[in-house]
Amino acid sequence: VILVDDGSPDNAGEICDQLADMDSRIVSIHQTNQGVMAARKRGVEASVGDYVCFVDADDCIKEDALASMCSYMQENVDVVVFESEVNDCYNRIEYANALLKFRYWNLWGKLFRRELLDDYVMSVPRQFKVGEDFLCNLRMLSRISRTVVTKPIRKYIYNENNPKSVQKNHIYDYEYERMMIIEVKDTLENNDFFNEIKPSFLRWETCYLVGMIGYRYNVDYEEKWIKDFLKDCKGQKLGFRCVLVKIAIRYKAFRWLFVLEKSLKAIARKVLK
């Protein structure tokens, strides 16, 4: 067990040291605050086993979690995914398509072959404080050669009551979303299988654009990445929603369709609560 104290402002570092003194299997590492990905990278560098499992600072796992995950790590498996909705097995292309459908984004709840987690995979820029798990998974695709197994088994205990969590305190804006889209495309384009997953990427990009338009971000529709999106969509069968987005990019009046959609969804959520 490798505990990384990433410049914690409380007494977490002392607790890590106390636990390491109590059990030789526990390693305590301290560093100045560099962010969650840097902490994970430091932990991977200190690891010596064949497999790695991440647990976020405010969460926990059931005591048989690792034994259960390891039981599915066969010779033909690179990643074991728990907390899934389905019992399935993916090759690299299928797993990439699943990621681009907003599934399996987290790094927690998974068991990885350590060889997948090289310096490139673990060096997601710190500016991505939300979605860094997703970017890490996308970088990992180039390393996956075996299968990814998903299981509807619950062994991870996610803490939803932390008011200081990054997810709850992150402020989304146009610049951050734009930066994410460009980073995802740059990451995927570096792979020789990009053309096979390009339709899924464009649908994913469409979803982001729908959000930007719907939340009335100050989008610059003359930017290169939007022009590239329109160009990439040519000849692709992407569905009616993508057609509407392409029209909304060109004609301002159509953007109100997505603004209305977001407003209605917000009202529906309040009613359901």
CSV table of N, CA and C in Angstrom, one decimal, residues 6 12 15 44 70-71 84 107 118 125-126 130 134 138 147 150 152 154 158 189 195 197 200 233 241 246 254:
chain,number,residue,atom,x,y,z
A,6,ASP,N,0.2,14.5,-0.7
A,6,ASP,CA,0.5,15.5,-1.7
A,6,ASP,C,0.3,16.9,-1.1
A,12,ALA,N,-2.7,14.6,7.8
A,12,ALA,CA,-2.8,13.3,7.0
A,12,ALA,C,-1.4,12.7,6.8
A,15,ILE,N,-0.4,10.7,9.8
A,15,ILE,CA,-1.2,9.5,9.9
A,15,ILE,C,-0.5,8.5,8.9
A,44,VAL,N,2.8,5.3,-8.7
A,44,VAL,CA,3.2,4.3,-9.7
A,44,VAL,C,4.7,4.1,-9.7
A,70,CYS,N,-8.2,-9.2,-8.7
A,70,CYS,CA,-7.1,-10.0,-9.2
A,70,CYS,C,-7.6,-11.3,-9.8
A,71,SER,N,-8.7,-11.8,-9.3
A,71,SER,CA,-9.3,-13.1,-9.8
A,71,SER,C,-9.7,-13.0,-11.2
A,84,SER,N,-19.0,-1.5,-12.9
A,84,SER,CA,-19.6,-1.4,-14.2
A,84,SER,C,-21.1,-1.7,-14.1
A,107,LEU,N,-10.4,6.4,-12.9
A,107,LEU,CA,-9.2,5.6,-12.6
A,107,LEU,C,-9.5,4.7,-11.4
A,118,ASP,N,2.9,4.2,-18.1
A,118,ASP,CA,4.2,4.8,-18.4
A,118,ASP,C,4.2,6.3,-18.1
A,125,PRO,N,-1.5,17.0,-17.9
A,125,PRO,CA,-1.2,18.4,-17.3
A,125,PRO,C,-2.1,18.7,-16.1
A,126,ARG,N,-1.5,19.4,-15.2
A,126,ARG,CA,-2.2,19.7,-13.9
A,126,ARG,C,-3.4,20.6,-14.2
A,130,VAL,N,-10.5,18.5,-13.6
A,130,VAL,CA,-11.7,17.7,-13.7
A,130,VAL,C,-11.6,17.1,-15.1
A,134,PHE,N,-10.3,10.8,-17.3
A,134,PHE,CA,-10.6,10.5,-18.7
A,134,PHE,C,-9.4,10.6,-19.6
A,138,LEU,N,-7.5,7.8,-21.9
A,138,LEU,CA,-7.3,7.9,-23.4
A,138,LEU,C,-5.9,7.7,-23.8
A,147,THR,N,-7.3,-7.5,-23.5
A,147,THR,CA,-8.7,-7.1,-23.4
A,147,THR,C,-8.9,-6.3,-22.1
A,150,THR,N,-15.0,-5.9,-17.9
A,150,THR,CA,-15.9,-5.1,-17.0
A,150,THR,C,-16.8,-6.0,-16.2
A,152,PRO,N,-20.0,-6.0,-13.1
A,152,PRO,CA,-21.0,-5.3,-12.3
A,152,PRO,C,-20.8,-5.6,-10.8
A,154,ARG,N,-19.6,-4.4,-7.0
A,154,ARG,CA,-19.4,-3.2,-6.2
A,154,ARG,C,-18.4,-3.4,-5.0
A,158,TYR,N,-17.5,5.1,-2.7
A,158,TYR,CA,-17.3,6.5,-3.2
A,158,TYR,C,-17.9,7.5,-2.2
A,189,GLU,N,-5.6,11.6,-31.9
A,189,GLU,CA,-5.0,11.6,-33.3
A,189,GLU,C,-3.6,11.0,-33.4
A,195,ASN,N,-8.9,6.7,-37.0
A,195,ASN,CA,-10.0,6.7,-38.0
A,195,ASN,C,-11.1,5.7,-37.6
A,197,ILE,N,-12.2,5.1,-34.6
A,197,ILE,CA,-13.0,5.6,-33.5
A,197,ILE,C,-13.4,7.1,-33.8
A,200,SER,N,-17.1,8.1,-33.1
A,200,SER,CA,-17.4,8.2,-31.7
A,200,SER,C,-16.8,9.5,-31.1
A,233,CYS,N,-16.7,16.4,-39.8
A,233,CYS,CA,-18.1,15.8,-39.9
A,233,CYS,C,-18.5,15.4,-41.3
A,241,ARG,N,-28.7,14.9,-34.1
A,241,ARG,CA,-28.3,15.9,-33.2
A,241,ARG,C,-27.0,16.6,-33.7
A,246,LYS,N,-24.4,21.5,-36.2
A,246,LYS,CA,-23.7,22.1,-37.3
A,246,LYS,C,-24.6,23.3,-37.8
A,254,PHE,N,-30.8,29.1,-34.2
A,254,PHE,CA,-30.9,27.7,-33.8
A,254,PHE,C,-30.3,27.3,-32.5
